[in-house]
PDB file of C-alpha atoms in Angstrom:
ATOM      1  CA  UNK L 722     147.415  23.977  86.660  1.00  0.00           C
ATOM      2  CA  UNK L 723     143.952  25.077  87.850  1.00  0.00           C
ATOM      3  CA  UNK L 724     142.120  27.419  85.503  1.00  0.00           C
ATOM      4  CA  UNK L 725     139.053  29.607  85.457  1.00  0.00           C
ATOM      5  CA  UNK L 726     136.581  28.281  82.903  1.00  0.00           C
ATOM      6  CA  UNK L 727     133.694  30.086  81.233  1.00  0.00           C
ATOM      7  CA  UNK L 728     130.706  28.943  79.206  1.00  0.00           C
ATOM      8  CA  UNK L 729     129.576  29.519  76.584  1.00  0.00           C
ATOM      9  CA  UNK L 730     132.538  30.810  74.603  1.00  0.00           C
ATOM     10  CA  UNK L 731     130.183  32.744  72.328  1.00  0.00           C
ATOM     11  CA  UNK L 732     126.597  33.807  72.949  1.00  0.00           C
ATOM     12  CA  UNK L 733     124.372  35.486  70.394  1.00  0.00           C
ATOM     13  CA  UNK L 734     121.110  36.973  71.620  1.00  0.00           C
ATOM     14  CA  UNK L 735     118.376  39.335  70.554  1.00  0.00           C
ATOM     15  CA  UNK L 736     118.036  42.751  72.143  1.00  0.00           C
ATOM     16  CA  UNK L 737     115.789  42.593  75.190  1.00  0.00           C
ATOM     17  CA  UNK L 738     116.527  38.948  75.945  1.00  0.00           C
ATOM     18  CA  UNK L 739     118.031  37.707  79.176  1.00  0.00           C
ATOM     19  CA  UNK L 740     121.420  36.020  79.151  1.00  0.00           C
ATOM     20  CA  UNK L 741     123.326  34.144  81.808  1.00  0.00           C
ATOM     21  CA  UNK L 742     127.069  33.837  81.537  1.00  0.00           C
ATOM     22  CA  UNK L 743     128.664  31.081  83.559  1.00  0.00           C
ATOM     23  CA  UNK L 744     132.029  30.775  85.210  1.00  0.00           C
ATOM     24  CA  UNK L 745     133.751  28.150  87.288  1.00  0.00           C
ATOM     25  CA  UNK L 746     136.441  29.868  89.386  1.00  0.00           C
ATOM     26  CA  UNK L 747     139.537  28.118  90.660  1.00  0.00           C
ATOM     27  CA  UNK L 748     138.378  25.802  93.419  1.00  0.00           C
ATOM     28  CA  UNK L 749     140.115  27.246  96.497  1.00  0.00           C
ATOM     29  CA  UNK L 750     139.517  30.869  95.509  1.00  0.00           C
ATOM     30  CA  UNK L 751     137.236  33.045  97.592  1.00  0.00           C
ATOM     31  CA  UNK L 752     136.966  36.260  95.553  1.00  0.00           C
ATOM     32  CA  UNK L 753     135.225  36.446  92.206  1.00  0.00           C
ATOM     33  CA  UNK L 754     134.999  39.169  89.607  1.00  0.00           C
ATOM     34  CA  UNK L 755     133.410  40.060  86.302  1.00  0.00           C
ATOM     35  CA  UNK L 756     135.004  42.361  83.757  1.00  0.00           C
ATOM     36  CA  UNK L 757     134.090  43.229  80.216  1.00  0.00           C
ATOM     37  CA  UNK L 758     135.971  44.412  77.160  1.00  0.00           C
ATOM     38  CA  UNK L 759     134.126  46.116  74.339  1.00  0.00           C
ATOM     39  CA  UNK L 760     135.926  45.522  71.040  1.00  0.00           C
ATOM     40  CA  UNK L 761     138.949  47.773  70.766  1.00  0.00           C
ATOM     41  CA  UNK L 762     138.493  49.252  74.240  1.00  0.00           C
ATOM     42  CA  UNK L 763     139.920  48.778  77.715  1.00  0.00           C
ATOM     43  CA  UNK L 764     139.007  45.958  80.027  1.00  0.00           C
ATOM     44  CA  UNK L 765     136.462  47.382  82.484  1.00  0.00           C
ATOM     45  CA  UNK L 766     135.619  46.206  85.983  1.00  0.00           C
ATOM     46  CA  UNK L 767     131.989  45.286  86.584  1.00  0.00           C
ATOM     47  CA  UNK L 768     131.722  43.693  90.012  1.00  0.00           C
ATOM     48  CA  UNK L 769     133.569  41.889  92.783  1.00  0.00           C
ATOM     49  CA  UNK L 770     131.949  39.241  94.959  1.00  0.00           C
ATOM     50  CA  UNK L 771     132.951  37.679  98.248  1.00  0.00           C
ATOM     51  CA  UNK L 772     131.131  35.639 100.865  1.00  0.00           C
ATOM     52  CA  UNK L 773     127.939  35.635  98.796  1.00  0.00           C
ATOM     53  CA  UNK L 774     127.817  39.400  98.630  1.00  0.00           C
ATOM     54  CA  UNK L 775     128.829  42.069  96.168  1.00  0.00           C
ATOM     55  CA  UNK L 776     131.917  43.820  97.534  1.00  0.00           C
ATOM     56  CA  UNK L 777     132.129  46.541  94.934  1.00  0.00           C
ATOM     57  CA  UNK L 778     130.457  47.366  91.647  1.00  0.00           C
ATOM     58  CA  UNK L 779     131.049  49.884  88.899  1.00  0.00           C
ATOM     59  CA  UNK L 780     128.640  52.384  87.364  1.00  0.00           C
ATOM     60  CA  UNK L 781     128.203  49.965  84.473  1.00  0.00           C
ATOM     61  CA  UNK L 782     126.750  47.349  86.818  1.00  0.00           C
ATOM     62  CA  UNK L 783     123.227  48.741  86.980  1.00  0.00           C
ATOM     63  CA  UNK L 784     119.920  47.056  87.831  1.00  0.00           C
ATOM     64  CA  UNK L 785     120.052  45.065  84.603  1.00  0.00           C
ATOM     65  CA  UNK L 786     123.001  43.094  85.922  1.00  0.00           C
ATOM     66  CA  UNK L 787     123.116  40.572  88.731  1.00  0.00           C
ATOM     67  CA  UNK L 788     125.568  37.986  89.983  1.00  0.00           C
ATOM     68  CA  UNK L 789     125.052  34.777  91.824  1.00  0.00           C
ATOM     69  CA  UNK L 790     126.981  31.853  93.220  1.00  0.00           C
ATOM     70  CA  UNK L 791     124.226  29.249  92.952  1.00  0.00           C
ATOM     71  CA  UNK L 792     126.341  26.383  94.249  1.00  0.00           C
ATOM     72  CA  UNK L 793     129.856  25.688  95.463  1.00  0.00           C
ATOM     73  CA  UNK L 794     131.471  25.894  92.061  1.00  0.00           C
ATOM     74  CA  UNK L 795     129.636  28.214  89.664  1.00  0.00           C
ATOM     75  CA  UNK L 796     129.567  31.999  89.503  1.00  0.00           C
ATOM     76  CA  UNK L 797     127.098  33.575  87.103  1.00  0.00           C
ATOM     77  CA  UNK L 798     126.464  36.973  85.548  1.00  0.00           C
ATOM     78  CA  UNK L 799     122.910  37.663  84.424  1.00  0.00           C
ATOM     79  CA  UNK L 800     121.889  40.478  82.133  1.00  0.00           C
ATOM     80  CA  UNK L 801     118.114  40.818  82.347  1.00  0.00           C
ATOM     81  CA  UNK L 802     117.298  42.742  79.186  1.00  0.00           C
ATOM     82  CA  UNK L 803     120.240  42.991  76.856  1.00  0.00           C
ATOM     83  CA  UNK L 804     121.025  46.124  74.886  1.00  0.00           C
ATOM     84  CA  UNK L 805     123.123  46.499  71.758  1.00  0.00           C
ATOM     85  CA  UNK L 806     125.822  48.207  73.826  1.00  0.00           C
ATOM     86  CA  UNK L 807     126.163  45.119  76.029  1.00  0.00           C
ATOM     87  CA  UNK L 808     127.966  43.408  73.151  1.00  0.00           C
ATOM     88  CA  UNK L 809     131.438  42.703  74.515  1.00  0.00           C
ATOM     89  CA  UNK L 810     133.792  40.030  75.746  1.00  0.00           C
ATOM     90  CA  UNK L 811     132.935  39.201  79.354  1.00  0.00           C
ATOM     91  CA  UNK L 812     135.701  37.875  81.568  1.00  0.00           C
ATOM     92  CA  UNK L 813     135.340  36.132  84.880  1.00  0.00           C
ATOM     93  CA  UNK L 814     138.267  36.201  87.290  1.00  0.00           C
ATOM     94  CA  UNK L 815     139.016  34.778  90.702  1.00  0.00           C
ATOM     95  CA  UNK L 816     141.592  35.263  93.415  1.00  0.00           C
ATOM     96  CA  UNK L 817     142.473  33.258  96.475  1.00  0.00           C
ATOM     97  CA  UNK L 818     142.169  36.280  98.716  1.00  0.00           C
ATOM     98  CA  UNK L 819     141.192  39.888  98.176  1.00  0.00           C
ATOM     99  CA  UNK L 820     143.983  41.555 100.083  1.00  0.00           C
ATOM    100  CA  UNK L 821     147.022  39.816 101.455  1.00  0.00           C
ATOM    101  CA  UNK L 822     149.738  40.603 103.928  1.00  0.00           C
ATOM    102  CA  UNK L 823     152.176  38.305 102.154  1.00  0.00           C
ATOM    103  CA  UNK L 824     152.498  36.267  98.992  1.00  0.00           C
ATOM    104  CA  UNK L 825     150.516  36.921  95.844  1.00  0.00           C
ATOM    105  CA  UNK L 826     147.215  35.450  96.950  1.00  0.00           C
ATOM    106  CA  UNK L 827     145.353  38.484  95.581  1.00  0.00           C
ATOM    107  CA  UNK L 828     146.518  37.713  92.052  1.00  0.00           C
ATOM    108  CA  UNK L 829     143.472  37.634  89.767  1.00  0.00           C
ATOM    109  CA  UNK L 830     143.288  34.787  87.272  1.00  0.00           C
ATOM    110  CA  UNK L 831     141.058  35.322  84.284  1.00  0.00           C
ATOM    111  CA  UNK L 832     138.977  32.908  82.285  1.00  0.00           C
ATOM    112  CA  UNK L 833     139.038  32.775  78.473  1.00  0.00           C
ATOM    113  CA  UNK L 834     135.951  34.968  78.183  1.00  0.00           C
ATOM    114  CA  UNK L 835     132.461  34.777  76.709  1.00  0.00           C
ATOM    115  CA  UNK L 836     131.898  36.836  73.597  1.00  0.00           C
ATOM    116  CA  UNK L 837     128.371  38.257  73.834  1.00  0.00           C
ATOM    117  CA  UNK L 838     126.798  39.561  70.664  1.00  0.00           C
ATOM    118  CA  UNK L 839     123.480  41.386  70.977  1.00  0.00           C
ATOM    119  CA  UNK L 840     121.557  41.773  67.718  1.00  0.00           C
TER     120      UNK L 840
ATOM    121  CA  UNK M 933     145.671  60.859  81.962  1.00  0.00           C
ATOM    122  CA  UNK M 934     143.694  57.973  83.360  1.00  0.00           C
ATOM    123  CA  UNK M 935     144.656  55.295  85.859  1.00  0.00           C
ATOM    124  CA  UNK M 936     146.852  52.643  84.279  1.00  0.00           C
ATOM    125  CA  UNK M 937     148.002  54.124  80.994  1.00  0.00           C
ATOM    126  CA  UNK M 938     150.593  52.266  78.961  1.00  0.00           C
ATOM    127  CA  UNK M 939     153.299  53.692  76.800  1.00  0.00           C
ATOM    128  CA  UNK M 940     154.058  53.154  73.982  1.00  0.00           C
ATOM    129  CA  UNK M 941     150.760  52.200  72.363  1.00  0.00           C
ATOM    130  CA  UNK M 942     152.591  49.973  69.895  1.00  0.00           C
ATOM    131  CA  UNK M 943     156.093  48.511  69.824  1.00  0.00           C
ATOM    132  CA  UNK M 944     157.696  46.602  66.979  1.00  0.00           C
ATOM    133  CA  UNK M 945     161.016  44.810  67.519  1.00  0.00           C
ATOM    134  CA  UNK M 946     163.140  41.985  66.160  1.00  0.00           C
ATOM    135  CA  UNK M 947     163.401  38.621  67.840  1.00  0.00           C
ATOM    136  CA  UNK M 948     166.156  38.635  70.444  1.00  0.00           C
ATOM    137  CA  UNK M 949     165.764  42.301  71.309  1.00  0.00           C
ATOM    138  CA  UNK M 950     164.423  43.559  74.608  1.00  0.00           C
ATOM    139  CA  UNK M 951     160.998  45.146  74.895  1.00  0.00           C
ATOM    140  CA  UNK M 952     160.146  47.755  77.508  1.00  0.00           C
ATOM    141  CA  UNK M 953     156.616  48.892  78.232  1.00  0.00           C
ATOM    142  CA  UNK M 954     155.663  51.584  80.699  1.00  0.00           C
ATOM    143  CA  UNK M 955     152.578  52.188  82.776  1.00  0.00           C
ATOM    144  CA  UNK M 956     151.515  55.270  84.701  1.00  0.00           C
ATOM    145  CA  UNK M 957     148.752  55.594  87.245  1.00  0.00           C
ATOM    146  CA  UNK M 958     147.256  58.277  89.434  1.00  0.00           C
ATOM    147  CA  UNK M 959     146.138  56.978  92.830  1.00  0.00           C
ATOM    148  CA  UNK M 960     147.618  54.989  95.713  1.00  0.00           C
ATOM    149  CA  UNK M 961     147.705  51.324  94.909  1.00  0.00           C
ATOM    150  CA  UNK M 962     147.692  48.027  96.746  1.00  0.00           C
ATOM    151  CA  UNK M 963     149.348  46.250  93.843  1.00  0.00           C
ATOM    152  CA  UNK M 964     149.940  46.468  90.112  1.00  0.00           C
ATOM    153  CA  UNK M 965     149.499  43.452  87.842  1.00  0.00           C
ATOM    154  CA  UNK M 966     150.675  42.899  84.279  1.00  0.00           C
ATOM    155  CA  UNK M 967     148.687  40.790  81.842  1.00  0.00           C
ATOM    156  CA  UNK M 968     149.156  39.549  78.291  1.00  0.00           C
ATOM    157  CA  UNK M 969     146.356  39.118  75.792  1.00  0.00           C
ATOM    158  CA  UNK M 970     146.698  37.409  72.466  1.00  0.00           C
ATOM    159  CA  UNK M 971     144.319  38.715  69.837  1.00  0.00           C
ATOM    160  CA  UNK M 972     140.713  38.011  70.823  1.00  0.00           C
ATOM    161  CA  UNK M 973     141.736  35.688  73.630  1.00  0.00           C
ATOM    162  CA  UNK M 974     141.741  35.732  77.414  1.00  0.00           C
ATOM    163  CA  UNK M 975     144.017  37.613  79.784  1.00  0.00           C
ATOM    164  CA  UNK M 976     147.062  35.736  81.001  1.00  0.00           C
ATOM    165  CA  UNK M 977     148.523  36.893  84.289  1.00  0.00           C
ATOM    166  CA  UNK M 978     152.234  37.650  84.077  1.00  0.00           C
ATOM    167  CA  UNK M 979     153.352  39.189  87.331  1.00  0.00           C
ATOM    168  CA  UNK M 980     152.098  41.075  90.384  1.00  0.00           C
ATOM    169  CA  UNK M 981     154.149  43.708  92.129  1.00  0.00           C
ATOM    170  CA  UNK M 982     153.097  45.050  95.455  1.00  0.00           C
ATOM    171  CA  UNK M 983     153.257  48.726  96.483  1.00  0.00           C
ATOM    172  CA  UNK M 984     156.138  48.052  98.900  1.00  0.00           C
ATOM    173  CA  UNK M 985     158.198  46.252  96.224  1.00  0.00           C
ATOM    174  CA  UNK M 986     160.491  47.989  93.770  1.00  0.00           C
ATOM    175  CA  UNK M 987     161.473  45.203  91.395  1.00  0.00           C
ATOM    176  CA  UNK M 988     160.342  41.695  90.602  1.00  0.00           C
ATOM    177  CA  UNK M 989     161.533  39.026  88.184  1.00  0.00           C
ATOM    178  CA  UNK M 990     159.840  36.076  86.577  1.00  0.00           C
ATOM    179  CA  UNK M 991     161.781  34.221  83.898  1.00  0.00           C
ATOM    180  CA  UNK M 992     162.461  36.707  81.080  1.00  0.00           C
ATOM    181  CA  UNK M 993     160.201  39.307  82.693  1.00  0.00           C
ATOM    182  CA  UNK M 994     161.369  42.124  84.913  1.00  0.00           C
ATOM    183  CA  UNK M 995     158.912  44.550  86.466  1.00  0.00           C
ATOM    184  CA  UNK M 996     159.794  47.716  88.312  1.00  0.00           C
ATOM    185  CA  UNK M 997     157.563  49.973  90.362  1.00  0.00           C
ATOM    186  CA  UNK M 998     158.233  53.571  91.352  1.00  0.00           C
ATOM    187  CA  UNK M 999     155.458  54.678  93.667  1.00  0.00           C
ATOM    188  CA  UNK M1000     156.886  58.209  93.948  1.00  0.00           C
ATOM    189  CA  UNK M1001     156.442  58.627  90.182  1.00  0.00           C
ATOM    190  CA  UNK M1002     153.371  56.395  90.083  1.00  0.00           C
ATOM    191  CA  UNK M1003     154.838  54.362  87.269  1.00  0.00           C
ATOM    192  CA  UNK M1004     155.820  50.809  86.432  1.00  0.00           C
ATOM    193  CA  UNK M1005     157.730  49.193  83.630  1.00  0.00           C
ATOM    194  CA  UNK M1006     157.701  45.710  82.148  1.00  0.00           C
ATOM    195  CA  UNK M1007     160.863  44.492  80.475  1.00  0.00           C
ATOM    196  CA  UNK M1008     160.823  41.374  78.331  1.00  0.00           C
ATOM    197  CA  UNK M1009     164.355  40.230  77.594  1.00  0.00           C
ATOM    198  CA  UNK M1010     165.447  38.211  74.560  1.00  0.00           C
ATOM    199  CA  UNK M1011     162.023  38.506  72.957  1.00  0.00           C
ATOM    200  CA  UNK M1012     160.519  35.751  70.832  1.00  0.00           C
ATOM    201  CA  UNK M1013     157.917  35.817  68.093  1.00  0.00           C
ATOM    202  CA  UNK M1014     155.569  34.074  70.542  1.00  0.00           C
ATOM    203  CA  UNK M1015     155.709  37.180  72.777  1.00  0.00           C
ATOM    204  CA  UNK M1016     153.648  39.025  70.162  1.00  0.00           C
ATOM    205  CA  UNK M1017     150.536  40.145  72.048  1.00  0.00           C
ATOM    206  CA  UNK M1018     148.947  43.089  73.832  1.00  0.00           C
ATOM    207  CA  UNK M1019     150.298  43.839  77.282  1.00  0.00           C
ATOM    208  CA  UNK M1020     148.235  45.545  79.961  1.00  0.00           C
ATOM    209  CA  UNK M1021     148.967  46.922  83.360  1.00  0.00           C
ATOM    210  CA  UNK M1022     146.152  46.835  85.874  1.00  0.00           C
ATOM    211  CA  UNK M1023     146.145  48.666  89.172  1.00  0.00           C
ATOM    212  CA  UNK M1024     144.391  47.551  92.325  1.00  0.00           C
ATOM    213  CA  UNK M1025     143.823  50.898  93.994  1.00  0.00           C
ATOM    214  CA  UNK M1026     142.607  51.727  97.455  1.00  0.00           C
ATOM    215  CA  UNK M1027     139.205  53.356  97.584  1.00  0.00           C
ATOM    216  CA  UNK M1028     138.428  56.536  99.530  1.00  0.00           C
ATOM    217  CA  UNK M1029     138.027  54.463 102.675  1.00  0.00           C
ATOM    218  CA  UNK M1030     141.495  52.955 102.296  1.00  0.00           C
ATOM    219  CA  UNK M1031     140.150  49.546 101.359  1.00  0.00           C
ATOM    220  CA  UNK M1032     140.819  47.409  98.329  1.00  0.00           C
ATOM    221  CA  UNK M1033     138.192  45.034  96.975  1.00  0.00           C
ATOM    222  CA  UNK M1034     140.312  43.879  94.084  1.00  0.00           C
ATOM    223  CA  UNK M1035     138.842  46.233  91.506  1.00  0.00           C
ATOM    224  CA  UNK M1036     141.452  46.259  88.754  1.00  0.00           C
ATOM    225  CA  UNK M1037     141.678  49.279  86.481  1.00  0.00           C
ATOM    226  CA  UNK M1038     143.246  48.431  83.151  1.00  0.00           C
ATOM    227  CA  UNK M1039     145.118  50.636  80.738  1.00  0.00           C
ATOM    228  CA  UNK M1040     144.672  50.684  76.990  1.00  0.00           C
ATOM    229  CA  UNK M1041     147.616  48.348  76.524  1.00  0.00           C
ATOM    230  CA  UNK M1042     150.769  48.163  74.461  1.00  0.00           C
ATOM    231  CA  UNK M1043     150.639  46.094  71.277  1.00  0.00           C
ATOM    232  CA  UNK M1044     153.956  44.295  70.989  1.00  0.00           C
ATOM    233  CA  UNK M1045     154.992  42.768  67.667  1.00  0.00           C
ATOM    234  CA  UNK M1046     158.126  40.646  67.606  1.00  0.00           C
ATOM    235  CA  UNK M1047     159.397  39.899  64.105  1.00  0.00           C
ATOM    236  CA  UNK M1048     161.205  36.585  63.537  1.00  0.00           C
TER     237      UNK M1048
END
């Protein structure tokens, strides 16, 4: 069964450094998302992406964050200057469609996550 | 309360018993999705129920949706020790313009422990 994959599984970085988290969505999916989960807290939406554009972003997704689909398979989240409070598990997700008139093609499938630790 | 709140926060049962988890939300939704998360791991999609559906089944899972009460429930029948995990509901709500871009809002989750 196709899966969303993420690399690395764990990233440790120093405060102020740039990090790039990578995701490979399911191949026929058109909508891509990033979420994060700070330890012990809710999963929070960061951004949705379709047709090489951001569809929606949350207040968390400020100028320090950016997303890119550099080729036909990868979807990346970049944090330009990491802060201690960016430490979290970051999940990538993808869906076949964003909204559907039938079937469950807007089901979001999540990757295993990248645990980011900022020291 | 916030969008997508689960109840109870923790549930402890014996293997073979049924487990029921509830979720409440506040705004109009396109769909509601249930996920499972084993400790420190990724989110596994369980089931999606659309706003015009009232009940949906998948194996030992039964999900109901009451849009008039803005609530959903997840029933796991004949539970197994392997069902031990956190369970989250996530709502895909329409924005002010009546559009959905797939932004899921998650609740805090219910921690289910199934004792062998």
